[in-house]
């Protein structure tokens, strides 16, 4: 089992720019795709992932100091430290039953495909860590390995079904035909995003407000273009942080850069991914007539959408305000704050057809839930982190992450697991 875990950790450690081409190549060879087309698809996909990551990391590097200044300036102090999603993911893979969960989830995906219970072909092995995280949380809550394994598998099955449901919306909103996002801590928010969007349809005024990027640009001209919107939002963040003029300009231009370049990097990624996805679907649909397969990949690609980027940037100061004002919150949002809003905005943007106002309102609601969930998870998260080798710093008693708070299904299952543990 340890060999399997080491192998998965090694592949995951390469990052998506290497991991996805490797997975795509192996699948393509097994399905006898043309070698020339396959190689080009693999390499172009890797380049696209690298481009998206470079742009987002550049944005985070420029904005993170302003966020820290904002936290200090506004006097935000809490007793749960946000240690960032990499620490959560690394600790997850150290869960003793991680390899078992991987094989169980893989088996469930194959069985569901065979009996036509799903059309989602899950090729994003990195995202298996979310199912492992669910199992780990339930294990700490119930003290039962069987219950934990059932929870991990059930999380996967629910995620695959949600991926089936959202695939047409994903195709329309993000321009990815034949692709879905079976990433548990993203697609779990889709039902709530759908319900909120239906609610907005019934609110006078809001139901007639067209605030998608195209409408904004048409109304305001150059001031409505993504680069101008990014400049204004970035400048606002820097001013709220009390940064000097030079830093304000740097943050403003860095935000504008992310708004413009990230979607272009997404186009490069799609140039590689779509021919591969089409080839896989063609082969599978011939062998299994009546199915309409779609390829499940990491929902991180949603953050390349201009509306997601805009809402995510607006959520930086909003999240800090919520963390200060929200009763019951004990998490200091810091490590994940620069991108987590983009992540949460994906399905509000998709169901709202890019409407920035609707997406912002939904993302605020999601963030409130996220902060409370992350706070509630802190005890189990801390145990999991320590087991995974995380070194608690001086004065640190509890750790959690905004990323952990996005795991809505995991949290619900941990509550059920605790109930089962108390009964039995």
GROMACS .gro file of C-alpha atoms in nm:
model
  424
    1UNK     CA    1   0.000   0.000   0.000
    2UNK     CA    2   0.283   0.239   0.084
    3UNK     CA    3   0.427   0.190  -0.265
    4UNK     CA    4   0.093   0.299  -0.411
    5UNK     CA    5   0.077   0.604  -0.184
    6UNK     CA    6   0.437   0.698  -0.271
    7UNK     CA    7   0.360   0.661  -0.642
    8UNK     CA    8   0.047   0.875  -0.620
    9UNK     CA    9   0.230   1.137  -0.415
   10UNK     CA   10   0.512   1.144  -0.669
   11UNK     CA   11   0.273   1.193  -0.960
   12UNK     CA   12   0.069   1.452  -0.769
   13UNK     CA   13   0.387   1.632  -0.669
   14UNK     CA   14   0.467   1.695  -1.033
   15UNK     CA   15   0.172   1.932  -1.051
   16UNK     CA   16  -0.103   1.935  -1.313
   17UNK     CA   17   0.129   2.053  -1.590
   18UNK     CA   18   0.308   1.714  -1.573
   19UNK     CA   19   0.048   1.493  -1.407
   20UNK     CA   20  -0.231   1.550  -1.659
   21UNK     CA   21  -0.013   1.486  -1.969
   22UNK     CA   22   0.110   1.160  -1.813
   23UNK     CA   23  -0.245   1.044  -1.734
   24UNK     CA   24  -0.368   1.153  -2.077
   25UNK     CA   25  -0.083   0.971  -2.251
   26UNK     CA   26  -0.147   0.644  -2.065
   27UNK     CA   27  -0.521   0.659  -2.136
   28UNK     CA   28  -0.461   0.756  -2.499
   29UNK     CA   29  -0.223   0.466  -2.557
   30UNK     CA   30  -0.469   0.223  -2.398
   31UNK     CA   31  -0.745   0.353  -2.626
   32UNK     CA   32  -0.512   0.344  -2.930
   33UNK     CA   33  -0.530   0.711  -3.018
   34UNK     CA   34  -0.305   0.837  -3.298
   35UNK     CA   35   0.037   0.895  -3.147
   36UNK     CA   36   0.103   1.231  -3.316
   37UNK     CA   37  -0.230   1.380  -3.213
   38UNK     CA   38  -0.198   1.233  -2.865
   39UNK     CA   39   0.151   1.374  -2.804
   40UNK     CA   40   0.047   1.719  -2.920
   41UNK     CA   41  -0.262   1.711  -2.697
   42UNK     CA   42  -0.060   1.602  -2.394
   43UNK     CA   43   0.213   1.864  -2.438
   44UNK     CA   44  -0.028   2.147  -2.517
   45UNK     CA   45  -0.241   2.061  -2.213
   46UNK     CA   46   0.069   2.069  -1.993
   47UNK     CA   47   0.168   2.407  -2.136
   48UNK     CA   48  -0.184   2.538  -2.075
   49UNK     CA   49  -0.187   2.423  -1.713
   50UNK     CA   50   0.157   2.579  -1.659
   51UNK     CA   51   0.035   2.907  -1.810
   52UNK     CA   52  -0.275   2.923  -1.592
   53UNK     CA   53  -0.074   2.839  -1.279
   54UNK     CA   54   0.198   3.093  -1.359
   55UNK     CA   55  -0.057   3.371  -1.408
   56UNK     CA   56  -0.254   3.291  -1.091
   57UNK     CA   57   0.063   3.245  -0.884
   58UNK     CA   58   0.193   3.578  -1.015
   59UNK     CA   59  -0.132   3.744  -0.907
   60UNK     CA   60  -0.122   3.579  -0.563
   61UNK     CA   61   0.242   3.681  -0.510
   62UNK     CA   62   0.158   4.045  -0.577
   63UNK     CA   63  -0.171   4.058  -0.385
   64UNK     CA   64  -0.079   3.845  -0.081
   65UNK     CA   65   0.133   4.118   0.088
   66UNK     CA   66  -0.157   4.364   0.048
   67UNK     CA   67  -0.390   4.111   0.209
   68UNK     CA   68  -0.153   4.068   0.504
   69UNK     CA   69  -0.132   4.446   0.541
   70UNK     CA   70  -0.512   4.463   0.534
   71UNK     CA   71  -0.539   4.202   0.810
   72UNK     CA   72  -0.286   4.389   1.027
   73UNK     CA   73  -0.441   4.729   0.958
   74UNK     CA   74  -0.791   4.613   1.043
   75UNK     CA   75  -0.677   4.429   1.356
   76UNK     CA   76  -0.811   4.084   1.266
   77UNK     CA   77  -0.713   3.828   1.531
   78UNK     CA   78  -0.848   3.473   1.557
   79UNK     CA   79  -0.728   3.152   1.724
   80UNK     CA   80  -0.744   2.919   1.420
   81UNK     CA   81  -0.464   2.963   1.167
   82UNK     CA   82  -0.528   2.916   0.795
   83UNK     CA   83  -0.234   2.698   0.684
   84UNK     CA   84  -0.337   2.679   0.317
   85UNK     CA   85  -0.469   2.407   0.090
   86UNK     CA   86  -0.127   2.242   0.018
   87UNK     CA   87  -0.094   2.152   0.386
   88UNK     CA   88  -0.446   2.008   0.386
   89UNK     CA   89  -0.384   1.806   0.068
   90UNK     CA   90  -0.047   1.675   0.189
   91UNK     CA   91  -0.196   1.568   0.522
   92UNK     CA   92  -0.483   1.398   0.338
   93UNK     CA   93  -0.250   1.171   0.141
   94UNK     CA   94  -0.089   1.061   0.468
   95UNK     CA   95  -0.419   0.914   0.589
   96UNK     CA   96  -0.351   0.541   0.654
   97UNK     CA   97  -0.638   0.425   0.432
   98UNK     CA   98  -0.560   0.663   0.143
   99UNK     CA   99  -0.457   0.390  -0.103
  100UNK     CA  100  -0.765   0.183  -0.019
  101UNK     CA  101  -0.992   0.480  -0.085
  102UNK     CA  102  -0.821   0.542  -0.421
  103UNK     CA  103  -0.884   0.185  -0.537
  104UNK     CA  104  -1.242   0.187  -0.403
  105UNK     CA  105  -1.325   0.514  -0.580
  106UNK     CA  106  -1.163   0.391  -0.902
  107UNK     CA  107  -1.370   0.072  -0.879
  108UNK     CA  108  -1.688   0.269  -0.811
  109UNK     CA  109  -1.625   0.489  -1.117
  110UNK     CA  110  -1.573   0.183  -1.339
  111UNK     CA  111  -1.882   0.006  -1.201
  112UNK     CA  112  -2.100   0.316  -1.238
  113UNK     CA  113  -1.980   0.357  -1.598
  114UNK     CA  114  -2.048  -0.012  -1.671
  115UNK     CA  115  -2.404  -0.003  -1.536
  116UNK     CA  116  -2.469   0.339  -1.696
  117UNK     CA  117  -2.509   0.507  -1.357
  118UNK     CA  118  -2.272   0.785  -1.470
  119UNK     CA  119  -2.108   0.911  -1.786
  120UNK     CA  120  -1.818   1.074  -1.601
  121UNK     CA  121  -1.477   0.924  -1.680
  122UNK     CA  122  -1.271   1.051  -1.385
  123UNK     CA  123  -0.912   1.101  -1.506
  124UNK     CA  124  -0.808   1.362  -1.249
  125UNK     CA  125  -0.639   1.138  -0.993
  126UNK     CA  126  -0.518   1.440  -0.796
  127UNK     CA  127  -0.879   1.520  -0.705
  128UNK     CA  128  -0.911   1.180  -0.539
  129UNK     CA  129  -0.759   1.357  -0.239
  130UNK     CA  130  -1.101   1.514  -0.171
  131UNK     CA  131  -1.262   1.171  -0.130
  132UNK     CA  132  -0.976   1.069   0.099
  133UNK     CA  133  -1.030   1.387   0.301
  134UNK     CA  134  -1.395   1.292   0.348
  135UNK     CA  135  -1.296   0.945   0.469
  136UNK     CA  136  -1.037   1.092   0.708
  137UNK     CA  137  -1.284   1.338   0.860
  138UNK     CA  138  -1.546   1.066   0.908
  139UNK     CA  139  -1.285   0.838   1.061
  140UNK     CA  140  -1.197   1.102   1.321
  141UNK     CA  141  -1.566   1.166   1.383
  142UNK     CA  142  -1.686   0.805   1.405
  143UNK     CA  143  -1.366   0.616   1.496
  144UNK     CA  144  -1.475   0.354   1.242
  145UNK     CA  145  -1.273   0.254   0.936
  146UNK     CA  146  -1.570   0.087   0.758
  147UNK     CA  147  -1.787   0.395   0.806
  148UNK     CA  148  -1.500   0.613   0.679
  149UNK     CA  149  -1.456   0.402   0.365
  150UNK     CA  150  -1.828   0.409   0.291
  151UNK     CA  151  -1.825   0.787   0.332
  152UNK     CA  152  -1.534   0.830   0.089
  153UNK     CA  153  -1.700   0.610  -0.172
  154UNK     CA  154  -2.040   0.778  -0.125
  155UNK     CA  155  -1.878   1.120  -0.168
  156UNK     CA  156  -1.730   0.999  -0.498
  157UNK     CA  157  -2.061   0.858  -0.622
  158UNK     CA  158  -2.246   1.181  -0.538
  159UNK     CA  159  -1.972   1.383  -0.707
  160UNK     CA  160  -1.992   1.177  -1.028
  161UNK     CA  161  -2.371   1.227  -1.040
  162UNK     CA  162  -2.333   1.601  -0.983
  163UNK     CA  163  -2.074   1.607  -1.262
  164UNK     CA  164  -2.329   1.443  -1.494
  165UNK     CA  165  -2.592   1.700  -1.401
  166UNK     CA  166  -2.364   2.003  -1.440
  167UNK     CA  167  -2.181   1.890  -1.755
  168UNK     CA  168  -2.409   2.076  -2.001
  169UNK     CA  169  -2.386   2.390  -1.785
  170UNK     CA  170  -2.010   2.346  -1.763
  171UNK     CA  171  -1.990   2.319  -2.141
  172UNK     CA  172  -2.197   2.632  -2.193
  173UNK     CA  173  -2.042   2.850  -1.923
  174UNK     CA  174  -1.676   2.755  -1.956
  175UNK     CA  175  -1.659   2.654  -2.322
  176UNK     CA  176  -1.539   2.299  -2.256
  177UNK     CA  177  -1.742   2.051  -2.462
  178UNK     CA  178  -1.724   1.693  -2.337
  179UNK     CA  179  -1.559   1.796  -2.011
  180UNK     CA  180  -1.693   1.801  -1.653
  181UNK     CA  181  -1.562   1.897  -1.310
  182UNK     CA  182  -1.605   1.607  -1.064
  183UNK     CA  183  -1.405   1.790  -0.799
  184UNK     CA  184  -1.595   1.729  -0.478
  185UNK     CA  185  -1.530   2.061  -0.305
  186UNK     CA  186  -1.637   2.256  -0.615
  187UNK     CA  187  -1.935   2.076  -0.771
  188UNK     CA  188  -2.094   2.026  -0.426
  189UNK     CA  189  -2.189   2.397  -0.438
  190UNK     CA  190  -2.370   2.365  -0.773
  191UNK     CA  191  -2.716   2.272  -0.632
  192UNK     CA  192  -2.712   2.567  -0.393
  193UNK     CA  193  -2.591   2.799  -0.672
  194UNK     CA  194  -2.881   2.679  -0.887
  195UNK     CA  195  -3.136   2.741  -0.609
  196UNK     CA  196  -3.001   3.089  -0.535
  197UNK     CA  197  -3.011   3.180  -0.903
  198UNK     CA  198  -3.379   3.075  -0.916
  199UNK     CA  199  -3.439   3.295  -0.611
  200UNK     CA  200  -3.277   3.593  -0.784
  201UNK     CA  201  -3.513   3.539  -1.076
  202UNK     CA  202  -3.800   3.624  -0.840
  203UNK     CA  203  -3.649   3.941  -0.690
  204UNK     CA  204  -3.773   4.257  -0.867
  205UNK     CA  205  -3.488   4.466  -1.006
  206UNK     CA  206  -3.228   4.197  -0.958
  207UNK     CA  207  -3.400   3.969  -1.207
  208UNK     CA  208  -3.363   4.233  -1.480
  209UNK     CA  209  -3.007   4.338  -1.407
  210UNK     CA  210  -2.764   4.231  -1.679
  211UNK     CA  211  -2.420   4.241  -1.523
  212UNK     CA  212  -2.222   3.990  -1.725
  213UNK     CA  213  -1.882   4.106  -1.863
  214UNK     CA  214  -2.019   4.154  -2.216
  215UNK     CA  215  -2.307   4.378  -2.099
  216UNK     CA  216  -2.075   4.577  -1.873
  217UNK     CA  217  -1.824   4.627  -2.152
  218UNK     CA  218  -2.099   4.727  -2.395
  219UNK     CA  219  -2.233   4.986  -2.151
  220UNK     CA  220  -1.908   5.133  -2.021
  221UNK     CA  221  -1.679   5.082  -2.320
  222UNK     CA  222  -1.311   5.049  -2.237
  223UNK     CA  223  -1.387   5.101  -1.865
  224UNK     CA  224  -1.592   4.782  -1.875
  225UNK     CA  225  -1.316   4.567  -2.023
  226UNK     CA  226  -1.158   4.302  -1.796
  227UNK     CA  227  -0.824   4.486  -1.777
  228UNK     CA  228  -0.993   4.808  -1.662
  229UNK     CA  229  -1.213   4.624  -1.411
  230UNK     CA  230  -0.906   4.441  -1.278
  231UNK     CA  231  -0.713   4.767  -1.246
  232UNK     CA  232  -0.990   4.931  -1.043
  233UNK     CA  233  -1.044   4.631  -0.813
  234UNK     CA  234  -0.670   4.582  -0.758
  235UNK     CA  235  -0.629   4.951  -0.679
  236UNK     CA  236  -0.916   4.930  -0.429
  237UNK     CA  237  -0.757   4.635  -0.250
  238UNK     CA  238  -0.422   4.815  -0.224
  239UNK     CA  239  -0.584   5.135  -0.096
  240UNK     CA  240  -0.779   4.941   0.169
  241UNK     CA  241  -0.449   4.784   0.275
  242UNK     CA  242  -0.292   5.128   0.313
  243UNK     CA  243  -0.020   5.054   0.059
  244UNK     CA  244   0.199   5.337  -0.077
  245UNK     CA  245   0.142   5.468  -0.428
  246UNK     CA  246   0.401   5.245  -0.596
  247UNK     CA  247   0.256   4.930  -0.439
  248UNK     CA  248  -0.096   5.040  -0.532
  249UNK     CA  249   0.008   5.066  -0.895
  250UNK     CA  250   0.181   4.726  -0.888
  251UNK     CA  251  -0.122   4.551  -0.733
  252UNK     CA  252  -0.357   4.725  -0.980
  253UNK     CA  253  -0.155   4.621  -1.284
  254UNK     CA  254  -0.101   4.267  -1.149
  255UNK     CA  255  -0.476   4.226  -1.109
  256UNK     CA  256  -0.538   4.358  -1.459
  257UNK     CA  257  -0.278   4.113  -1.590
  258UNK     CA  258  -0.454   3.819  -1.426
  259UNK     CA  259  -0.788   3.929  -1.571
  260UNK     CA  260  -0.649   3.941  -1.926
  261UNK     CA  261  -0.388   3.665  -1.947
  262UNK     CA  262  -0.557   3.384  -1.753
  263UNK     CA  263  -0.839   3.333  -2.008
  264UNK     CA  264  -0.579   3.332  -2.288
  265UNK     CA  265  -0.386   3.057  -2.107
  266UNK     CA  266  -0.714   2.869  -2.081
  267UNK     CA  267  -0.747   2.882  -2.459
  268UNK     CA  268  -0.405   2.715  -2.493
  269UNK     CA  269  -0.509   2.444  -2.247
  270UNK     CA  270  -0.831   2.382  -2.438
  271UNK     CA  271  -0.635   2.351  -2.762
  272UNK     CA  272  -0.465   2.047  -2.613
  273UNK     CA  273  -0.743   1.904  -2.398
  274UNK     CA  274  -1.038   1.909  -2.636
  275UNK     CA  275  -0.889   1.686  -2.912
  276UNK     CA  276  -0.796   1.431  -2.643
  277UNK     CA  277  -1.142   1.446  -2.486
  278UNK     CA  278  -1.307   1.410  -2.828
  279UNK     CA  279  -1.088   1.108  -2.907
  280UNK     CA  280  -1.165   0.936  -2.578
  281UNK     CA  281  -1.538   1.001  -2.616
  282UNK     CA  282  -1.537   0.869  -2.972
  283UNK     CA  283  -1.370   0.542  -2.874
  284UNK     CA  284  -1.584   0.487  -2.563
  285UNK     CA  285  -1.909   0.578  -2.735
  286UNK     CA  286  -1.836   0.325  -3.011
  287UNK     CA  287  -1.764   0.048  -2.761
  288UNK     CA  288  -2.050   0.139  -2.528
  289UNK     CA  289  -2.337   0.253  -2.745
  290UNK     CA  290  -2.602   0.469  -2.586
  291UNK     CA  291  -2.363   0.645  -2.348
  292UNK     CA  292  -2.248   1.005  -2.374
  293UNK     CA  293  -1.921   1.003  -2.184
  294UNK     CA  294  -1.751   1.315  -2.057
  295UNK     CA  295  -1.399   1.354  -1.918
  296UNK     CA  296  -1.374   1.457  -1.553
  297UNK     CA  297  -1.090   1.700  -1.479
  298UNK     CA  298  -0.989   1.945  -1.205
  299UNK     CA  299  -1.234   2.230  -1.141
  300UNK     CA  300  -0.935   2.463  -1.104
  301UNK     CA  301  -0.991   2.542  -1.472
  302UNK     CA  302  -1.304   2.739  -1.377
  303UNK     CA  303  -1.094   3.019  -1.230
  304UNK     CA  304  -0.983   3.115  -1.581
  305UNK     CA  305  -1.333   3.253  -1.645
  306UNK     CA  306  -1.329   3.638  -1.641
  307UNK     CA  307  -1.639   3.659  -1.420
  308UNK     CA  308  -1.489   3.412  -1.170
  309UNK     CA  309  -1.169   3.617  -1.157
  310UNK     CA  310  -1.357   3.944  -1.103
  311UNK     CA  311  -1.580   3.802  -0.828
  312UNK     CA  312  -1.284   3.628  -0.665
  313UNK     CA  313  -1.084   3.949  -0.644
  314UNK     CA  314  -1.382   4.134  -0.497
  315UNK     CA  315  -1.407   3.859  -0.235
  316UNK     CA  316  -1.060   3.934  -0.095
  317UNK     CA  317  -1.163   4.237   0.115
  318UNK     CA  318  -1.515   4.097   0.154
  319UNK     CA  319  -1.380   3.778   0.314
  320UNK     CA  320  -1.174   3.976   0.564
  321UNK     CA  321  -1.479   4.181   0.660
  322UNK     CA  322  -1.685   3.863   0.699
  323UNK     CA  323  -1.414   3.702   0.911
  324UNK     CA  324  -1.418   4.003   1.145
  325UNK     CA  325  -1.797   4.037   1.170
  326UNK     CA  326  -1.929   3.681   1.146
  327UNK     CA  327  -2.039   3.539   1.485
  328UNK     CA  328  -1.888   3.195   1.540
  329UNK     CA  329  -1.597   3.236   1.298
  330UNK     CA  330  -1.254   3.164   1.447
  331UNK     CA  331  -1.052   3.124   1.126
  332UNK     CA  332  -0.796   3.382   1.015
  333UNK     CA  333  -0.833   3.364   0.634
  334UNK     CA  334  -0.494   3.433   0.485
  335UNK     CA  335  -0.318   3.156   0.291
  336UNK     CA  336  -0.603   3.073   0.050
  337UNK     CA  337  -0.780   3.407   0.037
  338UNK     CA  338  -0.636   3.527  -0.295
  339UNK     CA  339  -0.792   3.247  -0.498
  340UNK     CA  340  -1.067   3.079  -0.293
  341UNK     CA  341  -1.327   3.335  -0.399
  342UNK     CA  342  -1.261   3.249  -0.765
  343UNK     CA  343  -1.311   2.882  -0.676
  344UNK     CA  344  -1.644   2.943  -0.501
  345UNK     CA  345  -1.767   3.175  -0.776
  346UNK     CA  346  -1.756   2.902  -1.044
  347UNK     CA  347  -2.110   2.768  -1.017
  348UNK     CA  348  -2.278   3.101  -0.931
  349UNK     CA  349  -2.115   3.235  -1.249
  350UNK     CA  350  -2.222   2.929  -1.449
  351UNK     CA  351  -2.587   2.930  -1.341
  352UNK     CA  352  -2.607   3.310  -1.353
  353UNK     CA  353  -2.463   3.315  -1.707
  354UNK     CA  354  -2.173   3.534  -1.598
  355UNK     CA  355  -2.383   3.786  -1.404
  356UNK     CA  356  -2.132   3.947  -1.166
  357UNK     CA  357  -2.388   4.079  -0.918
  358UNK     CA  358  -2.564   3.744  -0.878
  359UNK     CA  359  -2.233   3.560  -0.860
  360UNK     CA  360  -2.099   3.798  -0.596
  361UNK     CA  361  -2.410   3.765  -0.377
  362UNK     CA  362  -2.398   3.385  -0.395
  363UNK     CA  363  -2.025   3.376  -0.327
  364UNK     CA  364  -2.072   3.592  -0.018
  365UNK     CA  365  -2.328   3.341   0.110
  366UNK     CA  366  -2.095   3.053   0.029
  367UNK     CA  367  -1.807   3.225   0.209
  368UNK     CA  368  -2.013   3.266   0.525
  369UNK     CA  369  -2.081   2.893   0.518
  370UNK     CA  370  -1.716   2.821   0.437
  371UNK     CA  371  -1.584   3.014   0.738
  372UNK     CA  372  -1.821   2.838   0.977
  373UNK     CA  373  -1.745   2.494   0.831
  374UNK     CA  374  -1.369   2.555   0.844
  375UNK     CA  375  -1.406   2.662   1.207
  376UNK     CA  376  -1.608   2.351   1.292
  377UNK     CA  377  -1.352   2.128   1.118
  378UNK     CA  378  -1.052   2.272   1.303
  379UNK     CA  379  -1.023   1.994   1.561
  380UNK     CA  380  -1.019   1.708   1.308
  381UNK     CA  381  -0.814   1.914   1.063
  382UNK     CA  382  -0.548   1.975   1.328
  383UNK     CA  383  -0.527   1.603   1.412
  384UNK     CA  384  -0.500   1.515   1.044
  385UNK     CA  385  -0.228   1.777   0.988
  386UNK     CA  386  -0.020   1.657   1.285
  387UNK     CA  387  -0.053   1.296   1.171
  388UNK     CA  388   0.070   1.406   0.830
  389UNK     CA  389   0.382   1.561   0.983
  390UNK     CA  390   0.273   1.926   1.006
  391UNK     CA  391   0.477   2.116   1.264
  392UNK     CA  392   0.261   2.333   1.487
  393UNK     CA  393   0.426   2.672   1.535
  394UNK     CA  394   0.466   2.853   1.861
  395UNK     CA  395   0.131   2.959   1.999
  396UNK     CA  396  -0.064   2.756   1.742
  397UNK     CA  397  -0.332   2.533   1.894
  398UNK     CA  398  -0.571   2.478   1.605
  399UNK     CA  399  -0.529   2.493   1.228
  400UNK     CA  400  -0.773   2.479   0.941
  401UNK     CA  401  -0.805   2.615   0.588
  402UNK     CA  402  -1.055   2.799   0.374
  403UNK     CA  403  -1.006   2.506   0.138
  404UNK     CA  404  -1.133   2.267   0.407
  405UNK     CA  405  -1.443   2.484   0.442
  406UNK     CA  406  -1.530   2.427   0.076
  407UNK     CA  407  -1.580   2.054   0.143
  408UNK     CA  408  -1.954   2.076   0.203
  409UNK     CA  409  -2.027   1.706   0.144
  410UNK     CA  410  -1.732   1.606   0.364
  411UNK     CA  411  -1.861   1.820   0.648
  412UNK     CA  412  -2.214   1.682   0.626
  413UNK     CA  413  -2.078   1.327   0.625
  414UNK     CA  414  -1.855   1.400   0.925
  415UNK     CA  415  -2.166   1.509   1.119
  416UNK     CA  416  -2.339   1.185   1.021
  417UNK     CA  417  -2.024   0.993   1.115
  418UNK     CA  418  -2.017   1.155   1.457
  419UNK     CA  419  -2.380   1.060   1.510
  420UNK     CA  420  -2.306   0.698   1.411
  421UNK     CA  421  -2.004   0.695   1.641
  422UNK     CA  422  -2.210   0.818   1.933
  423UNK     CA  423  -2.482   0.559   1.873
  424UNK     CA  424  -2.255   0.259   1.819
   0.00000   0.00000   0.00000
